[in-house]
Amino acid sequence: MRLLRYSEDGEFSLTEDYIDNVPPYAILSHRWGKDSEEVAFRDIKDRTGKSKIGYEKIRFCARQAACDNLAFFWVDTCCIDKSSSFELQEAINSMFDWYKKADKCYVYLRDVSLRELQASEQVSEYSWEHYFRRSEWFTRGWTLQELLAPGPESMEFFSREGERLGTKKDLEQEIHDITEIPLAALRGTALSQFDVEQRLSWAKGRQTTRGEDKAYSLFGIFDVQLPFLPGEGEEKALKRLQKEIDKPLKKELAQKKRVMSWLSNTPYEKHHRHNSKSRSEGSGEWLLQTTKFKNWKTRPESDILWLRGLRMS
C-alpha cells in the first residue's frame, strides 16, 4: 500500500509501498470524474496535475488529514500505479481492507454544496439533505464497499467546499433510506451475517465505468479474492464471482450431508453386511451363546441390549 504525504517543499509525495507496519492514515472516497480530470500516479511522480479538477480533492484530503493529526493519506486516483497489472490486482483485492483499516475515511461529495444554497437569492425549498439524498456517490458500484468497510464514527461526509456534514453514524437513517442497507450493516455488523441475496441486492442499480467492475467492486462484500482479468466483461466476471461465492456454500452442504449420513438410522441388514466384511472370523460369536443374550432375544418387550466389557485384541 502506497500512501501520500506532504513533502518538505509543500508538494505531495508518495511513500514506499508498505507491506507491513502501515502507519495511521486517512482515505478518500469520492465520485470519479473523467480520467482526464483526475490526478494520476504519474502526475504525482512528475509533480504535474495541479491544473486538473481532481487536484482539489487531494488537497482537501490532505488538509482534513492534517486536522485529524494524520500525516499520511490515500487517494485511489494517484496511489495506484495502474500501468502495473500486479499492483492493480493487489489493490482490487485489498480495497475493502484498506478502507476498513483507515483511521479516517472522508467522503467528498462534489454535487452537494452548502455555499450555493446560502448564496441563492431565492429561498430554496430544499436543504442540503435533499441534495445529499440525490448525490451520485450513492449510485456508483465501488462506493458500496467504501460505505460498508469503515466504522460508523471514522467515516465522515463533506460538501464540495469541504464542510463537514456528519459521520456515518450521524447520517445512518438517511443513508439507510437512500440505499435500503440495514442499519445493522451500516453500524458494523459482520457482512457474513447477511445472506448472499441480500448483499447482492445492495448493489442493484449501481453503475461502474467498466462492466467487469460490477463484480470486482463486490469482492470485499463477499470476502473473496480473484485474479484481475482486464477486458473480460461483466458477464464473465460475475460468473467467476458467483462461483467463488458458492464454494463455501457447497462445502457446507457437503459437510451437512456427511453429518446426516452419520446420524441416519441405517437398516440393520445393510449395517451388518457392511461390517461383516471387515470382522475377524468368529469374532463376537461368544455373545450369541450367553444366557443374557438369549433371554433378551426371546423377550418381546426388550428394545435395547446394553453391553459392558473390557477392550479386547
PDB file of C-alpha atoms in Angstrom:
ATOM      1  CA  MET A   1       0.000   0.000   0.000  1.00  0.00           C
ATOM      2  CA  ARG A   2       1.481   3.307  -1.133  1.00  0.00           C
ATOM      3  CA  LEU A   3       0.473   6.496   0.723  1.00  0.00           C
ATOM      4  CA  LEU A   4       0.603  10.231   0.103  1.00  0.00           C
ATOM      5  CA  ARG A   5       2.110  12.889   2.347  1.00  0.00           C
ATOM      6  CA  TYR A   6       3.293  16.454   2.223  1.00  0.00           C
ATOM      7  CA  SER A   7       6.990  16.749   1.402  1.00  0.00           C
ATOM      8  CA  GLU A   8       9.208  19.482   2.858  1.00  0.00           C
ATOM      9  CA  ASP A   9       8.719  21.726  -0.166  1.00  0.00           C
ATOM     10  CA  GLY A  10       4.951  21.663   0.241  1.00  0.00           C
ATOM     11  CA  GLU A  11       4.333  19.273  -2.641  1.00  0.00           C
ATOM     12  CA  PHE A  12       2.660  15.875  -2.381  1.00  0.00           C
ATOM     13  CA  SER A  13       4.917  12.847  -2.490  1.00  0.00           C
ATOM     14  CA  LEU A  14       4.367   9.105  -2.482  1.00  0.00           C
ATOM     15  CA  THR A  15       5.764   6.838   0.212  1.00  0.00           C
ATOM     16  CA  GLU A  16       7.339   3.459  -0.270  1.00  0.00           C
ATOM     17  CA  ASP A  17       4.978   0.588  -0.984  1.00  0.00           C
ATOM     18  CA  TYR A  18       4.168  -0.658   2.509  1.00  0.00           C
ATOM     19  CA  ILE A  19       3.777  -4.398   3.014  1.00  0.00           C
ATOM     20  CA  ASP A  20       3.578  -4.425   6.806  1.00  0.00           C
ATOM     21  CA  ASN A  21       3.592  -1.799   9.550  1.00  0.00           C
ATOM     22  CA  VAL A  22       1.431   0.639   7.602  1.00  0.00           C
ATOM     23  CA  PRO A  23       1.316   3.957   9.523  1.00  0.00           C
ATOM     24  CA  PRO A  24      -2.028   5.529  10.548  1.00  0.00           C
ATOM     25  CA  TYR A  25      -3.696   7.076   7.510  1.00  0.00           C
ATOM     26  CA  ALA A  26      -6.823   8.733   6.161  1.00  0.00           C
ATOM     27  CA  ILE A  27      -8.544   7.557   2.988  1.00  0.00           C
ATOM     28  CA  LEU A  28     -10.700   9.363   0.423  1.00  0.00           C
ATOM     29  CA  SER A  29     -13.997   8.136  -1.013  1.00  0.00           C
ATOM     30  CA  HIS A  30     -15.358  10.102  -3.953  1.00  0.00           C
ATOM     31  CA  ARG A  31     -17.159  10.015  -7.269  1.00  0.00           C
ATOM     32  CA  TRP A  32     -14.620   9.722 -10.085  1.00  0.00           C
ATOM     33  CA  GLY A  33     -14.729  12.292 -12.859  1.00  0.00           C
ATOM     34  CA  LYS A  34     -13.356  11.847 -16.361  1.00  0.00           C
ATOM     35  CA  ASP A  35      -9.898  10.264 -16.496  1.00  0.00           C
ATOM     36  CA  SER A  36      -8.517  13.494 -17.920  1.00  0.00           C
ATOM     37  CA  GLU A  37      -9.781  15.366 -14.826  1.00  0.00           C
ATOM     38  CA  GLU A  38      -8.240  13.088 -12.205  1.00  0.00           C
ATOM     39  CA  VAL A  39      -4.700  13.300 -10.857  1.00  0.00           C
ATOM     40  CA  ALA A  40      -2.929  10.044 -11.718  1.00  0.00           C
ATOM     41  CA  PHE A  41       0.084   8.214 -10.290  1.00  0.00           C
ATOM     42  CA  ARG A  42       2.410   9.671 -12.925  1.00  0.00           C
ATOM     43  CA  ASP A  43       1.171  13.215 -12.183  1.00  0.00           C
ATOM     44  CA  ILE A  44       2.322  12.885  -8.564  1.00  0.00           C
ATOM     45  CA  LYS A  45       5.644  11.387  -9.625  1.00  0.00           C
ATOM     46  CA  ASP A  46       6.256  14.172 -12.155  1.00  0.00           C
ATOM     47  CA  ARG A  47       4.740  16.861  -9.898  1.00  0.00           C
ATOM     48  CA  THR A  48       2.186  17.826 -12.501  1.00  0.00           C
ATOM     49  CA  GLY A  49      -1.595  17.771 -12.455  1.00  0.00           C
ATOM     50  CA  LYS A  50      -2.215  20.858 -10.310  1.00  0.00           C
ATOM     51  CA  SER A  51      -4.425  22.295 -13.044  1.00  0.00           C
ATOM     52  CA  LYS A  52      -6.670  19.228 -13.043  1.00  0.00           C
ATOM     53  CA  ILE A  53     -10.096  19.418 -11.383  1.00  0.00           C
ATOM     54  CA  GLY A  54      -9.308  16.358  -9.262  1.00  0.00           C
ATOM     55  CA  TYR A  55      -6.362  18.084  -7.586  1.00  0.00           C
ATOM     56  CA  GLU A  56      -8.748  19.933  -5.258  1.00  0.00           C
ATOM     57  CA  LYS A  57      -9.963  16.618  -3.820  1.00  0.00           C
ATOM     58  CA  ILE A  58      -6.411  15.638  -2.955  1.00  0.00           C
ATOM     59  CA  ARG A  59      -5.751  18.988  -1.288  1.00  0.00           C
ATOM     60  CA  PHE A  60      -8.990  18.607   0.659  1.00  0.00           C
ATOM     61  CA  CYS A  61      -7.970  15.141   1.867  1.00  0.00           C
ATOM     62  CA  ALA A  62      -4.531  16.399   2.879  1.00  0.00           C
ATOM     63  CA  ARG A  63      -5.961  19.339   4.834  1.00  0.00           C
ATOM     64  CA  GLN A  64      -8.527  17.212   6.609  1.00  0.00           C
ATOM     65  CA  ALA A  65      -5.964  14.525   7.471  1.00  0.00           C
ATOM     66  CA  ALA A  66      -3.737  17.221   8.971  1.00  0.00           C
ATOM     67  CA  CYS A  67      -6.675  18.441  11.083  1.00  0.00           C
ATOM     68  CA  ASP A  68      -7.008  14.884  12.381  1.00  0.00           C
ATOM     69  CA  ASN A  69      -3.265  14.659  13.096  1.00  0.00           C
ATOM     70  CA  LEU A  70      -2.681  12.131  10.329  1.00  0.00           C
ATOM     71  CA  ALA A  71       0.492  12.576   8.313  1.00  0.00           C
ATOM     72  CA  PHE A  72      -0.467  10.083   5.605  1.00  0.00           C
ATOM     73  CA  PHE A  73      -3.480   9.673   3.362  1.00  0.00           C
ATOM     74  CA  TRP A  74      -4.591   7.527   0.413  1.00  0.00           C
ATOM     75  CA  VAL A  75      -6.421   8.502  -2.781  1.00  0.00           C
ATOM     76  CA  ASP A  76      -7.232   5.824  -5.343  1.00  0.00           C
ATOM     77  CA  THR A  77      -6.676   8.002  -8.412  1.00  0.00           C
ATOM     78  CA  CYS A  78      -2.966   8.521  -7.750  1.00  0.00           C
ATOM     79  CA  CYS A  79      -1.729   5.998  -5.168  1.00  0.00           C
ATOM     80  CA  ILE A  80      -2.035   3.020  -7.524  1.00  0.00           C
ATOM     81  CA  ASP A  81       0.285   2.543 -10.485  1.00  0.00           C
ATOM     82  CA  LYS A  82      -2.355   1.356 -12.922  1.00  0.00           C
ATOM     83  CA  SER A  83       0.285   0.549 -15.550  1.00  0.00           C
ATOM     84  CA  SER A  84       1.191  -2.461 -13.352  1.00  0.00           C
ATOM     85  CA  SER A  85      -1.390  -5.233 -13.621  1.00  0.00           C
ATOM     86  CA  PHE A  86       0.069  -6.862 -10.500  1.00  0.00           C
ATOM     87  CA  GLU A  87      -0.351  -3.686  -8.451  1.00  0.00           C
ATOM     88  CA  LEU A  88      -3.840  -3.119  -9.814  1.00  0.00           C
ATOM     89  CA  GLN A  89      -4.884  -6.665  -8.921  1.00  0.00           C
ATOM     90  CA  GLU A  90      -3.493  -6.275  -5.399  1.00  0.00           C
ATOM     91  CA  ALA A  91      -5.421  -3.029  -4.983  1.00  0.00           C
ATOM     92  CA  ILE A  92      -8.703  -4.533  -6.189  1.00  0.00           C
ATOM     93  CA  ASN A  93      -8.380  -7.473  -3.803  1.00  0.00           C
ATOM     94  CA  SER A  94      -7.235  -5.305  -0.875  1.00  0.00           C
ATOM     95  CA  MET A  95      -9.502  -2.285  -1.290  1.00  0.00           C
ATOM     96  CA  PHE A  96     -12.105  -3.304   1.292  1.00  0.00           C
ATOM     97  CA  ASP A  97      -9.442  -3.901   3.950  1.00  0.00           C
ATOM     98  CA  TRP A  98      -7.725  -0.599   3.164  1.00  0.00           C
ATOM     99  CA  TYR A  99     -10.949   1.298   3.777  1.00  0.00           C
ATOM    100  CA  LYS A 100     -11.734  -0.768   6.849  1.00  0.00           C
ATOM    101  CA  LYS A 101      -8.333  -0.175   8.449  1.00  0.00           C
ATOM    102  CA  ALA A 102      -8.188   3.560   7.749  1.00  0.00           C
ATOM    103  CA  ASP A 103      -8.239   5.799  10.820  1.00  0.00           C
ATOM    104  CA  LYS A 104     -10.472   8.197   8.923  1.00  0.00           C
ATOM    105  CA  CYS A 105     -12.500   7.935   5.735  1.00  0.00           C
ATOM    106  CA  TYR A 106     -13.543  11.218   4.108  1.00  0.00           C
ATOM    107  CA  VAL A 107     -16.443  11.106   1.658  1.00  0.00           C
ATOM    108  CA  TYR A 108     -16.133  14.034  -0.735  1.00  0.00           C
ATOM    109  CA  LEU A 109     -19.497  14.881  -2.337  1.00  0.00           C
ATOM    110  CA  ARG A 110     -18.854  17.212  -5.251  1.00  0.00           C
ATOM    111  CA  ASP A 111     -22.586  17.527  -6.021  1.00  0.00           C
ATOM    112  CA  VAL A 112     -23.550  18.744  -2.530  1.00  0.00           C
ATOM    113  CA  SER A 113     -22.794  22.438  -1.978  1.00  0.00           C
ATOM    114  CA  LEU A 114     -23.712  24.395   1.134  1.00  0.00           C
ATOM    115  CA  ARG A 115     -22.448  27.722  -0.192  1.00  0.00           C
ATOM    116  CA  GLU A 116     -24.578  27.588  -3.322  1.00  0.00           C
ATOM    117  CA  LEU A 117     -27.631  27.144  -1.143  1.00  0.00           C
ATOM    118  CA  GLN A 118     -26.593  30.017   1.106  1.00  0.00           C
ATOM    119  CA  ALA A 119     -25.786  32.292  -1.828  1.00  0.00           C
ATOM    120  CA  SER A 120     -29.069  31.704  -3.623  1.00  0.00           C
ATOM    121  CA  GLU A 121     -31.101  34.895  -3.931  1.00  0.00           C
ATOM    122  CA  GLN A 122     -34.322  32.953  -3.661  1.00  0.00           C
ATOM    123  CA  VAL A 123     -35.196  30.997  -0.568  1.00  0.00           C
ATOM    124  CA  SER A 124     -34.609  27.397  -1.525  1.00  0.00           C
ATOM    125  CA  GLU A 125     -37.303  24.891  -0.678  1.00  0.00           C
ATOM    126  CA  TYR A 126     -34.566  22.297  -0.273  1.00  0.00           C
ATOM    127  CA  SER A 127     -31.903  21.823   2.377  1.00  0.00           C
ATOM    128  CA  TRP A 128     -28.519  20.167   1.809  1.00  0.00           C
ATOM    129  CA  GLU A 129     -30.141  16.852   2.867  1.00  0.00           C
ATOM    130  CA  HIS A 130     -32.202  16.985  -0.324  1.00  0.00           C
ATOM    131  CA  TYR A 131     -29.041  17.067  -2.448  1.00  0.00           C
ATOM    132  CA  PHE A 132     -27.304  14.591  -0.172  1.00  0.00           C
ATOM    133  CA  ARG A 133     -30.013  12.024  -0.888  1.00  0.00           C
ATOM    134  CA  ARG A 134     -29.578  12.585  -4.621  1.00  0.00           C
ATOM    135  CA  SER A 135     -25.786  12.502  -4.693  1.00  0.00           C
ATOM    136  CA  GLU A 136     -24.235  10.413  -7.451  1.00  0.00           C
ATOM    137  CA  TRP A 137     -21.940   8.931  -4.818  1.00  0.00           C
ATOM    138  CA  PHE A 138     -24.786   6.602  -3.797  1.00  0.00           C
ATOM    139  CA  THR A 139     -25.213   5.306  -7.361  1.00  0.00           C
ATOM    140  CA  ARG A 140     -21.669   4.053  -8.016  1.00  0.00           C
ATOM    141  CA  GLY A 141     -20.501   0.447  -7.713  1.00  0.00           C
ATOM    142  CA  TRP A 142     -17.186   0.990  -5.937  1.00  0.00           C
ATOM    143  CA  THR A 143     -18.648   3.280  -3.269  1.00  0.00           C
ATOM    144  CA  LEU A 144     -20.746   0.424  -1.857  1.00  0.00           C
ATOM    145  CA  GLN A 145     -17.768  -1.286  -0.212  1.00  0.00           C
ATOM    146  CA  GLU A 146     -16.352   2.132   0.661  1.00  0.00           C
ATOM    147  CA  LEU A 147     -19.574   2.808   2.560  1.00  0.00           C
ATOM    148  CA  LEU A 148     -19.630  -0.518   4.407  1.00  0.00           C
ATOM    149  CA  ALA A 149     -15.957  -1.038   5.277  1.00  0.00           C
ATOM    150  CA  PRO A 150     -15.200   1.939   7.593  1.00  0.00           C
ATOM    151  CA  GLY A 151     -16.547   2.230  11.115  1.00  0.00           C
ATOM    152  CA  PRO A 152     -19.615   4.412  11.838  1.00  0.00           C
ATOM    153  CA  GLU A 153     -17.565   7.067  13.620  1.00  0.00           C
ATOM    154  CA  SER A 154     -14.479   7.068  11.387  1.00  0.00           C
ATOM    155  CA  MET A 155     -16.411   7.799   8.182  1.00  0.00           C
ATOM    156  CA  GLU A 156     -17.257  11.466   7.623  1.00  0.00           C
ATOM    157  CA  PHE A 157     -19.186  13.161   4.815  1.00  0.00           C
ATOM    158  CA  PHE A 158     -18.175  16.542   3.366  1.00  0.00           C
ATOM    159  CA  SER A 159     -19.630  19.007   0.888  1.00  0.00           C
ATOM    160  CA  ARG A 160     -17.857  20.241  -2.241  1.00  0.00           C
ATOM    161  CA  GLU A 161     -16.379  23.071  -0.201  1.00  0.00           C
ATOM    162  CA  GLY A 162     -15.037  20.667   2.422  1.00  0.00           C
ATOM    163  CA  GLU A 163     -17.643  21.483   5.042  1.00  0.00           C
ATOM    164  CA  ARG A 164     -18.481  18.596   7.331  1.00  0.00           C
ATOM    165  CA  LEU A 165     -21.998  17.162   7.033  1.00  0.00           C
ATOM    166  CA  GLY A 166     -21.712  14.414   9.667  1.00  0.00           C
ATOM    167  CA  THR A 167     -20.433  10.915  10.331  1.00  0.00           C
ATOM    168  CA  LYS A 168     -21.937   7.703   9.014  1.00  0.00           C
ATOM    169  CA  LYS A 169     -23.430   7.263  12.465  1.00  0.00           C
ATOM    170  CA  ASP A 170     -24.972  10.739  12.404  1.00  0.00           C
ATOM    171  CA  LEU A 171     -26.498  10.142   8.962  1.00  0.00           C
ATOM    172  CA  GLU A 172     -27.297   6.444   9.257  1.00  0.00           C
ATOM    173  CA  GLN A 173     -31.069   6.850   8.893  1.00  0.00           C
ATOM    174  CA  GLU A 174     -30.711   8.983   5.752  1.00  0.00           C
ATOM    175  CA  ILE A 175     -28.183   6.501   4.315  1.00  0.00           C
ATOM    176  CA  HIS A 176     -30.489   3.594   5.132  1.00  0.00           C
ATOM    177  CA  ASP A 177     -33.395   5.351   3.388  1.00  0.00           C
ATOM    178  CA  ILE A 178     -31.255   6.001   0.297  1.00  0.00           C
ATOM    179  CA  THR A 179     -29.581   2.595  -0.015  1.00  0.00           C
ATOM    180  CA  GLU A 180     -32.018   0.250   1.795  1.00  0.00           C
ATOM    181  CA  ILE A 181     -28.988  -1.271   3.513  1.00  0.00           C
ATOM    182  CA  PRO A 182     -29.923  -2.490   7.020  1.00  0.00           C
ATOM    183  CA  LEU A 183     -28.839  -0.279   9.890  1.00  0.00           C
ATOM    184  CA  ALA A 184     -27.011  -3.245  11.408  1.00  0.00           C
ATOM    185  CA  ALA A 185     -24.724  -3.436   8.369  1.00  0.00           C
ATOM    186  CA  LEU A 186     -24.092   0.312   8.477  1.00  0.00           C
ATOM    187  CA  ARG A 187     -23.211   0.011  12.160  1.00  0.00           C
ATOM    188  CA  GLY A 188     -20.529  -2.599  11.515  1.00  0.00           C
ATOM    189  CA  THR A 189     -22.185  -5.998  11.877  1.00  0.00           C
ATOM    190  CA  ALA A 190     -20.097  -8.600  10.024  1.00  0.00           C
ATOM    191  CA  LEU A 191     -21.333  -8.794   6.426  1.00  0.00           C
ATOM    192  CA  SER A 192     -21.229 -12.597   6.608  1.00  0.00           C
ATOM    193  CA  GLN A 193     -24.292 -12.318   8.851  1.00  0.00           C
ATOM    194  CA  PHE A 194     -26.337 -11.224   5.836  1.00  0.00           C
ATOM    195  CA  ASP A 195     -27.235 -13.795   3.201  1.00  0.00           C
ATOM    196  CA  VAL A 196     -25.864 -13.676  -0.326  1.00  0.00           C
ATOM    197  CA  GLU A 197     -29.061 -12.473  -1.990  1.00  0.00           C
ATOM    198  CA  GLN A 198     -29.419  -9.611   0.471  1.00  0.00           C
ATOM    199  CA  ARG A 199     -25.865  -8.411  -0.087  1.00  0.00           C
ATOM    200  CA  LEU A 200     -26.280  -8.638  -3.858  1.00  0.00           C
ATOM    201  CA  SER A 201     -29.439  -6.531  -3.601  1.00  0.00           C
ATOM    202  CA  TRP A 202     -27.419  -3.650  -2.115  1.00  0.00           C
ATOM    203  CA  ALA A 203     -25.552  -3.324  -5.426  1.00  0.00           C
ATOM    204  CA  LYS A 204     -28.715  -3.236  -7.517  1.00  0.00           C
ATOM    205  CA  GLY A 205     -28.864  -0.167  -9.729  1.00  0.00           C
ATOM    206  CA  ARG A 206     -25.266   0.915  -9.048  1.00  0.00           C
ATOM    207  CA  GLN A 207     -23.163   1.741 -12.082  1.00  0.00           C
ATOM    208  CA  THR A 208     -19.499   1.228 -12.968  1.00  0.00           C
ATOM    209  CA  THR A 209     -17.482   2.574 -15.886  1.00  0.00           C
ATOM    210  CA  ARG A 210     -16.321  -0.918 -16.894  1.00  0.00           C
ATOM    211  CA  GLY A 211     -18.658  -3.878 -16.906  1.00  0.00           C
ATOM    212  CA  GLU A 212     -16.314  -6.210 -15.018  1.00  0.00           C
ATOM    213  CA  ASP A 213     -16.053  -3.674 -12.205  1.00  0.00           C
ATOM    214  CA  LYS A 214     -19.587  -4.610 -11.155  1.00  0.00           C
ATOM    215  CA  ALA A 215     -18.084  -7.883  -9.960  1.00  0.00           C
ATOM    216  CA  TYR A 216     -14.712  -6.543  -8.790  1.00  0.00           C
ATOM    217  CA  SER A 217     -16.372  -3.925  -6.589  1.00  0.00           C
ATOM    218  CA  LEU A 218     -18.118  -6.711  -4.670  1.00  0.00           C
ATOM    219  CA  PHE A 219     -15.011  -8.730  -3.741  1.00  0.00           C
ATOM    220  CA  GLY A 220     -14.801  -7.180  -0.288  1.00  0.00           C
ATOM    221  CA  ILE A 221     -18.545  -7.513   0.327  1.00  0.00           C
ATOM    222  CA  PHE A 222     -18.213 -11.290  -0.053  1.00  0.00           C
ATOM    223  CA  ASP A 223     -14.652 -11.627   1.273  1.00  0.00           C
ATOM    224  CA  VAL A 224     -13.300 -13.219  -1.905  1.00  0.00           C
ATOM    225  CA  GLN A 225     -10.108 -12.720  -3.896  1.00  0.00           C
ATOM    226  CA  LEU A 226      -9.870 -13.408  -7.615  1.00  0.00           C
ATOM    227  CA  PRO A 227      -7.407 -12.725 -10.423  1.00  0.00           C
ATOM    228  CA  PHE A 228      -7.834  -9.448 -12.278  1.00  0.00           C
ATOM    229  CA  LEU A 229      -8.712 -10.107 -15.930  1.00  0.00           C
ATOM    230  CA  PRO A 230      -8.939  -6.757 -17.743  1.00  0.00           C
ATOM    231  CA  GLY A 231     -11.496  -6.651 -20.504  1.00  0.00           C
ATOM    232  CA  GLU A 232     -13.296  -9.870 -19.512  1.00  0.00           C
ATOM    233  CA  GLY A 233     -16.628  -8.050 -19.352  1.00  0.00           C
ATOM    234  CA  GLU A 234     -19.498  -8.014 -16.877  1.00  0.00           C
ATOM    235  CA  GLU A 235     -20.988 -11.462 -17.576  1.00  0.00           C
ATOM    236  CA  LYS A 236     -17.776 -13.470 -17.210  1.00  0.00           C
ATOM    237  CA  ALA A 237     -16.654 -11.518 -14.150  1.00  0.00           C
ATOM    238  CA  LEU A 238     -19.985 -12.022 -12.392  1.00  0.00           C
ATOM    239  CA  LYS A 239     -19.912 -15.748 -13.181  1.00  0.00           C
ATOM    240  CA  ARG A 240     -16.450 -16.049 -11.624  1.00  0.00           C
ATOM    241  CA  LEU A 241     -17.638 -14.126  -8.587  1.00  0.00           C
ATOM    242  CA  GLN A 242     -20.736 -16.308  -8.193  1.00  0.00           C
ATOM    243  CA  LYS A 243     -18.625 -19.466  -8.448  1.00  0.00           C
ATOM    244  CA  GLU A 244     -16.295 -18.201  -5.726  1.00  0.00           C
ATOM    245  CA  ILE A 245     -19.233 -17.204  -3.514  1.00  0.00           C
ATOM    246  CA  ASP A 246     -20.765 -20.661  -3.936  1.00  0.00           C
ATOM    247  CA  LYS A 247     -17.607 -22.522  -2.852  1.00  0.00           C
ATOM    248  CA  PRO A 248     -18.121 -22.277   0.935  1.00  0.00           C
ATOM    249  CA  LEU A 249     -21.859 -22.903   0.498  1.00  0.00           C
ATOM    250  CA  LYS A 250     -21.183 -26.130  -1.428  1.00  0.00           C
ATOM    251  CA  LYS A 251     -18.603 -27.167   1.181  1.00  0.00           C
ATOM    252  CA  GLU A 252     -21.130 -26.523   3.957  1.00  0.00           C
ATOM    253  CA  LEU A 253     -23.826 -28.539   2.174  1.00  0.00           C
ATOM    254  CA  ALA A 254     -21.414 -31.447   1.643  1.00  0.00           C
ATOM    255  CA  GLN A 255     -20.474 -31.370   5.330  1.00  0.00           C
ATOM    256  CA  LYS A 256     -24.137 -31.368   6.365  1.00  0.00           C
ATOM    257  CA  LYS A 257     -24.761 -34.306   4.053  1.00  0.00           C
ATOM    258  CA  ARG A 258     -21.918 -36.274   5.672  1.00  0.00           C
ATOM    259  CA  VAL A 259     -23.195 -35.496   9.166  1.00  0.00           C
ATOM    260  CA  MET A 260     -26.727 -36.544   8.258  1.00  0.00           C
ATOM    261  CA  SER A 261     -25.334 -39.727   6.795  1.00  0.00           C
ATOM    262  CA  TRP A 262     -23.519 -40.486  10.051  1.00  0.00           C
ATOM    263  CA  LEU A 263     -26.652 -39.778  12.089  1.00  0.00           C
ATOM    264  CA  SER A 264     -29.060 -41.632   9.839  1.00  0.00           C
ATOM    265  CA  ASN A 265     -30.756 -44.808  11.084  1.00  0.00           C
ATOM    266  CA  THR A 266     -29.074 -47.301   8.768  1.00  0.00           C
ATOM    267  CA  PRO A 267     -31.098 -50.521   8.299  1.00  0.00           C
ATOM    268  CA  TYR A 268     -29.673 -53.394  10.374  1.00  0.00           C
ATOM    269  CA  GLU A 269     -29.160 -55.690   7.398  1.00  0.00           C
ATOM    270  CA  LYS A 270     -27.147 -53.095   5.472  1.00  0.00           C
ATOM    271  CA  HIS A 271     -25.100 -52.179   8.541  1.00  0.00           C
ATOM    272  CA  HIS A 272     -24.436 -55.863   9.287  1.00  0.00           C
ATOM    273  CA  ARG A 273     -23.349 -56.686   5.740  1.00  0.00           C
ATOM    274  CA  HIS A 274     -21.003 -53.683   5.675  1.00  0.00           C
ATOM    275  CA  ASN A 275     -19.264 -54.567   8.927  1.00  0.00           C
ATOM    276  CA  SER A 276     -19.172 -58.308   8.331  1.00  0.00           C
ATOM    277  CA  LYS A 277     -16.646 -57.788   5.545  1.00  0.00           C
ATOM    278  CA  SER A 278     -14.044 -56.398   7.915  1.00  0.00           C
ATOM    279  CA  ARG A 279     -14.594 -58.538  11.060  1.00  0.00           C
ATOM    280  CA  SER A 280     -12.315 -61.388  12.089  1.00  0.00           C
ATOM    281  CA  GLU A 281     -13.515 -64.977  11.691  1.00  0.00           C
ATOM    282  CA  GLY A 282     -15.755 -65.951  14.600  1.00  0.00           C
ATOM    283  CA  SER A 283     -15.468 -62.639  16.407  1.00  0.00           C
ATOM    284  CA  GLY A 284     -18.438 -61.862  18.647  1.00  0.00           C
ATOM    285  CA  GLU A 285     -19.999 -65.313  18.294  1.00  0.00           C
ATOM    286  CA  TRP A 286     -19.463 -65.984  22.003  1.00  0.00           C
ATOM    287  CA  LEU A 287     -22.044 -63.290  22.728  1.00  0.00           C
ATOM    288  CA  LEU A 288     -24.751 -65.198  20.892  1.00  0.00           C
ATOM    289  CA  GLN A 289     -24.266 -68.173  23.256  1.00  0.00           C
ATOM    290  CA  THR A 290     -24.631 -66.233  26.504  1.00  0.00           C
ATOM    291  CA  THR A 291     -27.694 -66.638  28.676  1.00  0.00           C
ATOM    292  CA  LYS A 292     -28.250 -62.891  28.911  1.00  0.00           C
ATOM    293  CA  PHE A 293     -28.362 -62.531  25.145  1.00  0.00           C
ATOM    294  CA  LYS A 294     -30.724 -65.486  24.697  1.00  0.00           C
ATOM    295  CA  ASN A 295     -33.077 -64.112  27.377  1.00  0.00           C
ATOM    296  CA  TRP A 296     -33.020 -60.662  25.818  1.00  0.00           C
ATOM    297  CA  LYS A 297     -33.689 -62.028  22.354  1.00  0.00           C
ATOM    298  CA  THR A 298     -36.706 -64.075  23.433  1.00  0.00           C
ATOM    299  CA  ARG A 299     -38.374 -61.277  25.447  1.00  0.00           C
ATOM    300  CA  PRO A 300     -40.731 -59.340  23.143  1.00  0.00           C
ATOM    301  CA  GLU A 301     -40.676 -56.240  25.353  1.00  0.00           C
ATOM    302  CA  SER A 302     -36.890 -55.852  25.098  1.00  0.00           C
ATOM    303  CA  ASP A 303     -35.669 -52.905  22.994  1.00  0.00           C
ATOM    304  CA  ILE A 304     -32.036 -52.283  23.900  1.00  0.00           C
ATOM    305  CA  LEU A 305     -29.257 -54.613  24.971  1.00  0.00           C
ATOM    306  CA  TRP A 306     -26.552 -52.842  26.958  1.00  0.00           C
ATOM    307  CA  LEU A 307     -23.056 -54.295  26.656  1.00  0.00           C
ATOM    308  CA  ARG A 308     -20.231 -53.515  29.010  1.00  0.00           C
ATOM    309  CA  GLY A 309     -16.833 -55.144  28.844  1.00  0.00           C
ATOM    310  CA  LEU A 310     -13.080 -54.852  28.544  1.00  0.00           C
ATOM    311  CA  ARG A 311     -11.166 -53.835  25.467  1.00  0.00           C
ATOM    312  CA  MET A 312     -10.001 -56.952  23.658  1.00  0.00           C
ATOM    313  CA  SER A 313      -7.447 -57.605  20.925  1.00  0.00           C
TER     314      SER A 313
END
